[in-house]
Amino acid sequence: MAAAANGPIVVVTGGNRGIGFEISRQLAARGARVVLTARKTTAGEAAIEKLTKEKLAAEFHALDVTDGKSIAELRDFLKDRFEHLDVLINNAGIIAKGENDALKVDLATVRATLETNTLGPLHLAQELAPLLKRSKSGRIINMSSGMGELSDNSGGHAAYRLSKTALNGVTATLAAELRGTVAVNSVCPGWVRTDMGGPHANLDVADGADTAVWLAMDAPQKLTAKFVRERKVIPW
Ligand code: NAP
Protein backbone atom coordinates (compact mmCIF):
# COMPACT_ATOMS: atom_id res chain seq x y z
CA MET A 1 0.00 0.00 0.00
CA ALA A 2 1.24 3.48 -0.86
CA ALA A 3 -0.27 5.06 2.24
CA ALA A 4 -2.24 3.72 5.19
CA ALA A 5 -5.88 4.14 4.28
CA ASN A 6 -7.07 5.94 7.39
CA GLY A 7 -7.91 9.22 5.68
CA PRO A 8 -11.32 10.60 4.82
CA ILE A 9 -14.03 8.34 3.46
CA VAL A 10 -14.79 9.55 -0.06
CA VAL A 11 -17.47 8.40 -2.50
CA VAL A 12 -16.68 9.05 -6.17
CA THR A 13 -19.44 8.64 -8.76
CA GLY A 14 -18.49 7.54 -12.27
CA GLY A 15 -15.17 6.31 -10.88
CA ASN A 16 -14.48 3.67 -13.51
CA ARG A 17 -12.93 5.95 -16.14
CA GLY A 18 -11.90 9.47 -17.05
CA ILE A 19 -11.65 12.16 -14.41
CA GLY A 20 -13.52 10.07 -11.83
CA PHE A 21 -11.00 7.26 -12.04
CA GLU A 22 -8.09 9.71 -11.76
CA ILE A 23 -9.71 11.42 -8.75
CA SER A 24 -10.06 7.99 -7.12
CA ARG A 25 -6.43 7.17 -7.96
CA GLN A 26 -5.04 10.41 -6.52
CA LEU A 27 -7.20 10.15 -3.40
CA ALA A 28 -6.21 6.53 -2.78
CA ALA A 29 -2.53 7.49 -3.18
CA ARG A 30 -3.05 10.06 -0.41
CA GLY A 31 -4.60 7.56 1.99
CA ALA A 32 -8.27 8.40 1.52
CA ARG A 33 -10.69 5.50 1.93
CA VAL A 34 -12.19 5.62 -1.53
CA VAL A 35 -15.52 4.08 -2.42
CA LEU A 36 -15.23 3.97 -6.20
CA THR A 37 -18.66 3.65 -7.73
CA ALA A 38 -19.74 2.78 -11.26
CA ARG A 39 -22.98 1.77 -12.89
CA LYS A 40 -21.42 -1.29 -14.52
CA THR A 41 -19.97 -3.79 -12.06
CA THR A 42 -17.45 -5.19 -14.55
CA ALA A 43 -16.12 -1.69 -15.31
CA GLY A 44 -15.96 -0.82 -11.60
CA GLU A 45 -14.13 -4.02 -10.73
CA ALA A 46 -11.70 -3.49 -13.62
CA ALA A 47 -10.95 -0.01 -12.24
CA ILE A 48 -10.22 -1.46 -8.79
CA GLU A 49 -7.91 -4.01 -10.41
CA LYS A 50 -6.04 -1.20 -12.20
CA LEU A 51 -5.53 0.55 -8.86
CA THR A 52 -4.43 -2.69 -7.21
CA LYS A 53 -1.72 -3.05 -9.88
CA GLU A 54 -0.47 0.37 -8.76
CA LYS A 55 -0.56 -0.88 -5.14
CA LEU A 56 -3.49 1.40 -4.37
CA ALA A 57 -6.62 0.37 -2.51
CA ALA A 58 -10.23 1.36 -3.11
CA GLU A 59 -13.52 -0.35 -2.53
CA PHE A 60 -16.11 -0.79 -5.28
CA HIS A 61 -19.83 -0.27 -4.91
CA ALA A 62 -22.32 -0.26 -7.77
CA LEU A 63 -24.14 3.02 -8.36
CA ASP A 64 -26.29 4.34 -11.16
CA VAL A 65 -26.89 7.98 -10.25
CA THR A 66 -30.26 7.99 -12.07
CA ASP A 67 -31.62 5.05 -10.07
CA GLY A 68 -33.15 5.78 -6.66
CA LYS A 69 -32.91 2.13 -5.56
CA SER A 70 -29.21 2.08 -6.42
CA ILE A 71 -28.64 5.30 -4.43
CA ALA A 72 -30.52 3.85 -1.42
CA GLU A 73 -28.40 0.68 -1.58
CA LEU A 74 -25.20 2.76 -1.55
CA ARG A 75 -26.52 4.79 1.42
CA ASP A 76 -27.28 1.61 3.39
CA PHE A 77 -23.86 0.14 2.54
CA LEU A 78 -22.07 3.31 3.75
CA LYS A 79 -24.15 3.42 6.92
CA ASP A 80 -23.34 -0.19 7.80
CA ARG A 81 -19.68 -0.03 6.78
CA PHE A 82 -18.52 3.37 8.06
CA GLU A 83 -21.44 5.04 9.92
CA HIS A 84 -20.46 8.36 8.39
CA LEU A 85 -19.17 9.87 5.15
CA ASP A 86 -16.60 12.66 4.76
CA VAL A 87 -16.78 13.54 1.07
CA LEU A 88 -19.22 12.99 -1.79
CA ILE A 89 -17.79 13.70 -5.25
CA ASN A 90 -20.59 13.92 -7.80
CA ASN A 91 -18.42 13.32 -10.85
CA ALA A 92 -20.58 11.13 -13.14
CA GLY A 93 -21.85 13.04 -16.14
CA ILE A 94 -22.96 12.70 -19.74
CA ILE A 95 -23.17 14.62 -22.97
CA ALA A 96 -26.17 12.99 -24.66
CA LYS A 97 -26.13 11.86 -28.31
CA GLY A 98 -29.05 14.15 -29.20
CA GLU A 99 -27.16 17.27 -28.06
CA ASN A 100 -27.96 20.45 -30.01
CA ASP A 101 -28.52 24.22 -29.82
CA ALA A 102 -31.22 25.41 -27.40
CA LEU A 103 -33.58 26.24 -30.26
CA LYS A 104 -33.33 22.74 -31.71
CA VAL A 105 -32.60 20.29 -28.92
CA ASP A 106 -35.15 17.55 -28.27
CA LEU A 107 -36.60 17.97 -24.78
CA ALA A 108 -36.16 14.24 -24.14
CA THR A 109 -32.40 14.85 -24.51
CA VAL A 110 -32.59 17.74 -22.04
CA ARG A 111 -34.54 15.62 -19.54
CA ALA A 112 -32.13 12.68 -19.81
CA THR A 113 -29.13 14.98 -19.33
CA LEU A 114 -30.73 16.65 -16.31
CA GLU A 115 -31.46 13.22 -14.79
CA THR A 116 -27.78 12.27 -14.77
CA ASN A 117 -25.95 15.58 -14.42
CA THR A 118 -28.28 17.48 -12.07
CA LEU A 119 -30.88 15.30 -10.38
CA GLY A 120 -28.42 12.46 -9.70
CA PRO A 121 -26.14 14.74 -7.63
CA LEU A 122 -29.16 16.28 -5.85
CA HIS A 123 -30.63 12.86 -5.00
CA LEU A 124 -27.26 11.60 -3.72
CA ALA A 125 -26.92 14.70 -1.54
CA GLN A 126 -30.40 14.14 -0.13
CA GLU A 127 -29.69 10.52 0.78
CA LEU A 128 -26.12 10.98 2.01
CA ALA A 129 -26.46 14.32 3.87
CA PRO A 130 -27.26 12.59 7.20
CA LEU A 131 -23.99 10.62 6.93
CA LEU A 132 -22.03 13.70 5.77
CA LYS A 133 -23.37 15.70 8.73
CA ARG A 134 -21.73 13.14 11.06
CA SER A 135 -18.30 14.02 9.60
CA LYS A 136 -16.03 16.60 11.22
CA SER A 137 -15.34 18.01 7.75
CA GLY A 138 -18.16 16.98 5.45
CA ARG A 139 -17.85 18.07 1.83
CA ILE A 140 -19.87 17.75 -1.36
CA ILE A 141 -18.03 18.40 -4.62
CA ASN A 142 -20.12 18.73 -7.76
CA MET A 143 -18.28 18.27 -11.07
CA SER A 144 -19.72 21.07 -13.10
CA SER A 145 -18.30 22.71 -16.21
CA GLY A 146 -17.35 26.11 -17.56
CA MET A 147 -20.12 25.36 -20.06
CA GLY A 148 -22.58 25.94 -17.23
CA GLU A 149 -21.18 29.38 -16.44
CA LEU A 150 -23.95 31.99 -16.84
CA SER A 151 -21.38 34.76 -17.17
CA ASP A 152 -19.65 33.08 -20.15
CA ASN A 153 -22.20 31.38 -22.38
CA SER A 154 -21.53 31.02 -26.10
CA GLY A 155 -24.50 28.73 -26.83
CA GLY A 156 -24.58 25.21 -28.25
CA HIS A 157 -24.67 21.89 -26.37
CA ALA A 158 -27.76 23.27 -24.69
CA ALA A 159 -28.83 20.21 -22.68
CA TYR A 160 -25.36 19.84 -21.16
CA ARG A 161 -25.02 23.59 -20.49
CA LEU A 162 -28.42 23.77 -18.79
CA SER A 163 -27.68 20.68 -16.70
CA LYS A 164 -24.43 22.17 -15.41
CA THR A 165 -25.96 25.63 -14.78
CA ALA A 166 -28.69 23.86 -12.81
CA LEU A 167 -26.06 21.79 -11.01
CA ASN A 168 -24.44 25.04 -9.91
CA GLY A 169 -27.87 26.01 -8.56
CA VAL A 170 -27.95 22.73 -6.65
CA THR A 171 -24.52 23.58 -5.22
CA ALA A 172 -25.55 27.06 -4.05
CA THR A 173 -28.83 25.85 -2.53
CA LEU A 174 -27.30 22.88 -0.72
CA ALA A 175 -24.44 25.07 0.51
CA ALA A 176 -26.95 27.48 2.07
CA GLU A 177 -28.94 24.67 3.69
CA LEU A 178 -25.83 22.85 4.95
CA ARG A 179 -23.80 25.92 5.98
CA GLY A 180 -21.77 25.21 9.12
CA THR A 181 -21.95 21.44 8.65
CA VAL A 182 -21.07 20.41 5.09
CA ALA A 183 -19.10 22.50 2.55
CA VAL A 184 -20.59 22.35 -0.94
CA ASN A 185 -18.78 23.55 -4.05
CA SER A 186 -18.87 23.19 -7.83
CA VAL A 187 -15.75 22.45 -9.85
CA CYS A 188 -14.83 23.13 -13.45
CA PRO A 189 -12.02 20.66 -14.22
CA GLY A 190 -10.99 22.52 -17.38
CA TRP A 191 -10.96 20.86 -20.81
CA VAL A 192 -9.61 17.39 -20.13
CA ARG A 193 -8.49 14.53 -22.43
CA THR A 194 -11.08 11.85 -21.63
CA ASP A 195 -13.75 10.05 -23.63
CA MET A 196 -15.92 13.13 -23.05
CA GLY A 197 -13.28 15.81 -23.57
CA GLY A 198 -11.72 14.12 -26.62
CA PRO A 199 -8.06 13.85 -27.67
CA HIS A 200 -7.53 17.56 -28.43
CA ALA A 201 -8.27 18.87 -24.93
CA ASN A 202 -5.41 20.83 -23.38
CA LEU A 203 -5.33 19.09 -19.96
CA ASP A 204 -4.41 15.55 -18.99
CA VAL A 205 -6.55 13.72 -16.41
CA ALA A 206 -4.10 14.40 -13.59
CA ASP A 207 -4.64 18.16 -14.01
CA GLY A 208 -8.37 17.65 -14.54
CA ALA A 209 -8.67 15.81 -11.22
CA ASP A 210 -6.52 18.26 -9.24
CA THR A 211 -9.11 20.79 -8.03
CA ALA A 212 -11.60 18.13 -6.92
CA VAL A 213 -8.86 16.30 -4.99
CA TRP A 214 -7.76 19.60 -3.43
CA LEU A 215 -11.35 20.36 -2.37
CA ALA A 216 -11.68 16.86 -0.91
CA MET A 217 -8.41 16.84 1.05
CA ASP A 218 -6.89 20.30 1.46
CA ALA A 219 -9.25 23.23 0.94
CA PRO A 220 -10.30 25.21 4.01
CA GLN A 221 -13.58 23.87 5.41
CA LYS A 222 -14.98 27.40 5.30
CA LEU A 223 -14.71 27.45 1.50
CA THR A 224 -18.31 26.76 0.48
CA ALA A 225 -20.94 27.91 -2.04
CA LYS A 226 -18.27 28.56 -4.68
CA PHE A 227 -17.48 27.61 -8.28
CA VAL A 228 -13.80 26.59 -8.42
CA ARG A 229 -11.34 26.02 -11.27
CA GLU A 230 -7.57 25.51 -10.86
CA ARG A 231 -8.11 25.86 -7.08
CA LYS A 232 -9.44 29.44 -7.59
CA VAL A 233 -12.97 30.80 -7.27
CA ILE A 234 -14.54 31.72 -10.63
CA PRO A 235 -17.81 33.50 -11.47
CA TRP A 236 -21.02 31.48 -11.70
P1 NAP B 1 -16.23 10.44 -19.22
O1 NAP B 1 -14.85 10.05 -19.55
O2 NAP B 1 -17.27 10.41 -20.30
O3 NAP B 1 -16.72 9.59 -17.95
C1 NAP B 1 -18.02 9.78 -17.47
C2 NAP B 1 -18.24 8.88 -16.28
O4 NAP B 1 -19.58 9.09 -15.80
C3 NAP B 1 -18.13 7.39 -16.62
O5 NAP B 1 -17.55 6.71 -15.54
C4 NAP B 1 -19.58 6.99 -16.80
O6 NAP B 1 -19.84 5.61 -16.60
C5 NAP B 1 -20.19 7.82 -15.67
N1 NAP B 1 -21.66 7.87 -15.76
C6 NAP B 1 -22.43 8.38 -16.73
N2 NAP B 1 -23.73 8.20 -16.43
C7 NAP B 1 -23.77 7.56 -15.24
C8 NAP B 1 -24.81 7.09 -14.40
N3 NAP B 1 -26.10 7.21 -14.73
N4 NAP B 1 -24.48 6.52 -13.21
C9 NAP B 1 -23.19 6.37 -12.86
N5 NAP B 1 -22.16 6.76 -13.63
C10 NAP B 1 -22.45 7.34 -14.80
O7 NAP B 1 -16.26 11.94 -18.67
P2 NAP B 1 -15.13 12.81 -17.92
O8 NAP B 1 -14.49 13.68 -18.93
O9 NAP B 1 -14.32 11.96 -17.04
O10 NAP B 1 -16.08 13.76 -17.06
C11 NAP B 1 -16.28 13.62 -15.66
C12 NAP B 1 -17.08 14.81 -15.17
O11 NAP B 1 -16.36 16.04 -15.47
C13 NAP B 1 -18.45 14.94 -15.84
O12 NAP B 1 -19.40 15.38 -14.91
C14 NAP B 1 -18.22 16.01 -16.90
O13 NAP B 1 -19.40 16.68 -17.26
C15 NAP B 1 -17.21 16.92 -16.21
N6 NAP B 1 -16.40 17.72 -17.12
C16 NAP B 1 -15.55 17.14 -18.01
C17 NAP B 1 -14.79 17.95 -18.88
C18 NAP B 1 -13.80 17.37 -19.86
O14 NAP B 1 -13.19 18.17 -20.61
N7 NAP B 1 -13.58 16.08 -19.90
C19 NAP B 1 -14.94 19.36 -18.83
C20 NAP B 1 -15.83 19.91 -17.94
C21 NAP B 1 -16.54 19.09 -17.06
P3 NAP B 1 -19.91 4.55 -17.83
O15 NAP B 1 -18.49 4.12 -18.10
O16 NAP B 1 -20.77 3.46 -17.29
O17 NAP B 1 -20.51 5.26 -19.00
CSV table of N, CA, C and O in Angstrom, one decimal, residues 29-73:
chain,number,residue,atom,x,y,z
A,29,ALA,N,-4.0,7.3,-3.4
A,29,ALA,CA,-2.5,7.5,-3.2
A,29,ALA,C,-2.3,8.4,-2.0
A,29,ALA,O,-1.2,8.3,-1.3
A,30,ARG,N,-3.2,9.2,-1.6
A,30,ARG,CA,-3.1,10.1,-0.4
A,30,ARG,C,-3.7,9.5,0.8
A,30,ARG,O,-3.8,10.2,1.9
A,31,GLY,N,-4.1,8.2,0.8
A,31,GLY,CA,-4.6,7.6,2.0
A,31,GLY,C,-6.1,7.7,2.3
A,31,GLY,O,-6.5,7.4,3.4
A,32,ALA,N,-6.8,8.3,1.3
A,32,ALA,CA,-8.3,8.4,1.5
A,32,ALA,C,-8.9,7.0,1.4
A,32,ALA,O,-8.3,6.2,0.7
A,33,ARG,N,-10.0,6.8,2.1
A,33,ARG,CA,-10.7,5.5,1.9
A,33,ARG,C,-11.7,5.7,0.8
A,33,ARG,O,-12.8,6.3,1.1
A,34,VAL,N,-11.4,5.3,-0.4
A,34,VAL,CA,-12.2,5.6,-1.5
A,34,VAL,C,-13.2,4.5,-1.8
A,34,VAL,O,-12.9,3.4,-1.9
A,35,VAL,N,-14.5,5.0,-1.9
A,35,VAL,CA,-15.5,4.1,-2.4
A,35,VAL,C,-15.8,4.5,-3.9
A,35,VAL,O,-16.4,5.5,-4.2
A,36,LEU,N,-15.1,3.7,-4.8
A,36,LEU,CA,-15.2,4.0,-6.2
A,36,LEU,C,-16.5,3.4,-6.7
A,36,LEU,O,-16.7,2.1,-6.5
A,37,THR,N,-17.4,4.2,-7.3
A,37,THR,CA,-18.7,3.6,-7.7
A,37,THR,C,-18.7,3.7,-9.2
A,37,THR,O,-18.1,4.6,-9.9
A,38,ALA,N,-19.5,2.8,-9.8
A,38,ALA,CA,-19.7,2.8,-11.3
A,38,ALA,C,-21.0,2.1,-11.5
A,38,ALA,O,-21.5,1.2,-10.7
A,39,ARG,N,-21.7,2.4,-12.6
A,39,ARG,CA,-23.0,1.8,-12.9
A,39,ARG,C,-22.8,0.4,-13.4
A,39,ARG,O,-23.7,-0.4,-13.3
A,40,LYS,N,-21.7,0.1,-14.0
A,40,LYS,CA,-21.4,-1.3,-14.5
A,40,LYS,C,-20.4,-2.0,-13.6
A,40,LYS,O,-19.3,-1.5,-13.5
A,41,THR,N,-20.8,-3.1,-13.0
A,41,THR,CA,-20.0,-3.8,-12.1
A,41,THR,C,-18.6,-4.2,-12.7
A,41,THR,O,-17.6,-4.0,-12.1
A,42,THR,N,-18.7,-4.7,-13.9
A,42,THR,CA,-17.4,-5.2,-14.5
A,42,THR,C,-16.5,-4.0,-14.7
A,42,THR,O,-15.3,-4.2,-14.5
A,43,ALA,N,-17.0,-2.9,-15.1
A,43,ALA,CA,-16.1,-1.7,-15.3
A,43,ALA,C,-15.6,-1.2,-14.0
A,43,ALA,O,-14.4,-0.8,-13.9
A,44,GLY,N,-16.4,-1.2,-12.9
A,44,GLY,CA,-16.0,-0.8,-11.6
A,44,GLY,C,-14.9,-1.7,-11.0
A,44,GLY,O,-13.9,-1.3,-10.5
A,45,GLU,N,-15.1,-3.1,-11.2
A,45,GLU,CA,-14.1,-4.0,-10.7
A,45,GLU,C,-12.8,-3.9,-11.5
A,45,GLU,O,-11.7,-4.1,-10.9
A,46,ALA,N,-12.9,-3.7,-12.8
A,46,ALA,CA,-11.7,-3.5,-13.6
A,46,ALA,C,-10.9,-2.3,-13.1
A,46,ALA,O,-9.7,-2.3,-13.1
A,47,ALA,N,-11.6,-1.2,-12.8
A,47,ALA,CA,-10.9,0.0,-12.2
A,47,ALA,C,-10.2,-0.3,-10.9
A,47,ALA,O,-9.1,0.1,-10.7
A,48,ILE,N,-10.9,-1.1,-10.1
A,48,ILE,CA,-10.2,-1.5,-8.8
A,48,ILE,C,-9.0,-2.3,-9.1
A,48,ILE,O,-7.9,-2.1,-8.4
A,49,GLU,N,-9.1,-3.2,-10.0
A,49,GLU,CA,-7.9,-4.0,-10.4
A,49,GLU,C,-6.7,-3.1,-10.9
A,49,GLU,O,-5.6,-3.4,-10.6
A,50,LYS,N,-7.1,-2.1,-11.7
A,50,LYS,CA,-6.0,-1.2,-12.2
A,50,LYS,C,-5.3,-0.5,-11.0
A,50,LYS,O,-4.1,-0.4,-11.0
A,51,LEU,N,-6.1,-0.1,-10.0
A,51,LEU,CA,-5.5,0.5,-8.9
A,51,LEU,C,-4.7,-0.4,-8.1
A,51,LEU,O,-3.6,-0.1,-7.6
A,52,THR,N,-5.2,-1.7,-8.0
A,52,THR,CA,-4.4,-2.7,-7.2
A,52,THR,C,-3.0,-2.9,-7.8
A,52,THR,O,-2.1,-3.1,-7.1
A,53,LYS,N,-3.0,-2.9,-9.2
A,53,LYS,CA,-1.7,-3.0,-9.9
A,53,LYS,C,-0.8,-1.9,-9.5
A,53,LYS,O,0.5,-2.1,-9.6
A,54,GLU,N,-1.3,-0.8,-9.2
A,54,GLU,CA,-0.5,0.4,-8.8
A,54,GLU,C,-0.3,0.4,-7.2
A,54,GLU,O,0.2,1.4,-6.7
A,55,LYS,N,-0.6,-0.7,-6.6
A,55,LYS,CA,-0.6,-0.9,-5.1
A,55,LYS,C,-1.4,0.2,-4.4
A,55,LYS,O,-1.0,0.7,-3.4
A,56,LEU,N,-2.5,0.5,-5.0
A,56,LEU,CA,-3.5,1.4,-4.4
A,56,LEU,C,-4.8,0.7,-4.0
A,56,LEU,O,-5.2,-0.2,-4.8
A,57,ALA,N,-5.4,1.1,-2.9
A,57,ALA,CA,-6.6,0.4,-2.5
A,57,ALA,C,-7.8,1.3,-2.6
A,57,ALA,O,-7.8,2.5,-2.3
A,58,ALA,N,-8.9,0.7,-3.1
A,58,ALA,CA,-10.2,1.4,-3.1
A,58,ALA,C,-11.3,0.3,-3.1
A,58,ALA,O,-11.0,-0.9,-3.4
A,59,GLU,N,-12.5,0.6,-2.6
A,59,GLU,CA,-13.5,-0.3,-2.5
A,59,GLU,C,-14.6,0.0,-3.6
A,59,GLU,O,-14.8,1.2,-3.8
A,60,PHE,N,-15.1,-1.0,-4.3
A,60,PHE,CA,-16.1,-0.8,-5.3
A,60,PHE,C,-17.5,-0.9,-4.7
A,60,PHE,O,-17.8,-1.8,-3.9
A,61,HIS,N,-18.4,0.0,-5.1
A,61,HIS,CA,-19.8,-0.3,-4.9
A,61,HIS,C,-20.6,0.2,-6.1
A,61,HIS,O,-20.3,1.2,-6.7
A,62,ALA,N,-21.5,-0.6,-6.6
A,62,ALA,CA,-22.3,-0.3,-7.8
A,62,ALA,C,-23.2,1.0,-7.5
A,62,ALA,O,-23.7,1.1,-6.4
A,63,LEU,N,-23.3,1.8,-8.5
A,63,LEU,CA,-24.1,3.0,-8.4
A,63,LEU,C,-24.5,3.6,-9.7
A,63,LEU,O,-23.6,4.0,-10.5
A,64,ASP,N,-25.8,3.6,-10.0
A,64,ASP,CA,-26.3,4.3,-11.2
A,64,ASP,C,-26.9,5.6,-10.6
A,64,ASP,O,-27.9,5.5,-9.8
A,65,VAL,N,-26.4,6.7,-10.9
A,65,VAL,CA,-26.9,8.0,-10.2
A,65,VAL,C,-28.3,8.4,-10.6
A,65,VAL,O,-28.9,9.3,-10.0
A,66,THR,N,-28.9,7.7,-11.7
A,66,THR,CA,-30.3,8.0,-12.1
A,66,THR,C,-31.3,7.0,-11.4
A,66,THR,O,-32.5,7.1,-11.7
A,67,ASP,N,-30.8,6.1,-10.6
A,67,ASP,CA,-31.6,5.0,-10.1
A,67,ASP,C,-31.7,5.2,-8.5
A,67,ASP,O,-30.8,5.0,-7.8
A,68,GLY,N,-32.9,5.5,-8.1
A,68,GLY,CA,-33.1,5.8,-6.7
A,68,GLY,C,-32.8,4.6,-5.8
A,68,GLY,O,-32.3,4.7,-4.7
A,69,LYS,N,-33.1,3.4,-6.3
A,69,LYS,CA,-32.9,2.1,-5.6
A,69,LYS,C,-31.4,1.9,-5.4
A,69,LYS,O,-30.9,1.6,-4.3
A,70,SER,N,-30.7,2.2,-6.4
A,70,SER,CA,-29.2,2.1,-6.4
A,70,SER,C,-28.6,3.1,-5.4
A,70,SER,O,-27.7,2.7,-4.7
A,71,ILE,N,-29.1,4.3,-5.4
A,71,ILE,CA,-28.6,5.3,-4.4
A,71,ILE,C,-28.9,4.9,-3.0
A,71,ILE,O,-28.1,5.0,-2.1
A,72,ALA,N,-30.1,4.3,-2.8
A,72,ALA,CA,-30.5,3.9,-1.4
A,72,ALA,C,-29.6,2.7,-1.0
A,72,ALA,O,-29.2,2.6,0.2
A,73,GLU,N,-29.3,1.8,-1.9
A,73,GLU,CA,-28.4,0.7,-1.6
A,73,GLU,C,-27.0,1.2,-1.2
A,73,GLU,O,-26.4,0.7,-0.2
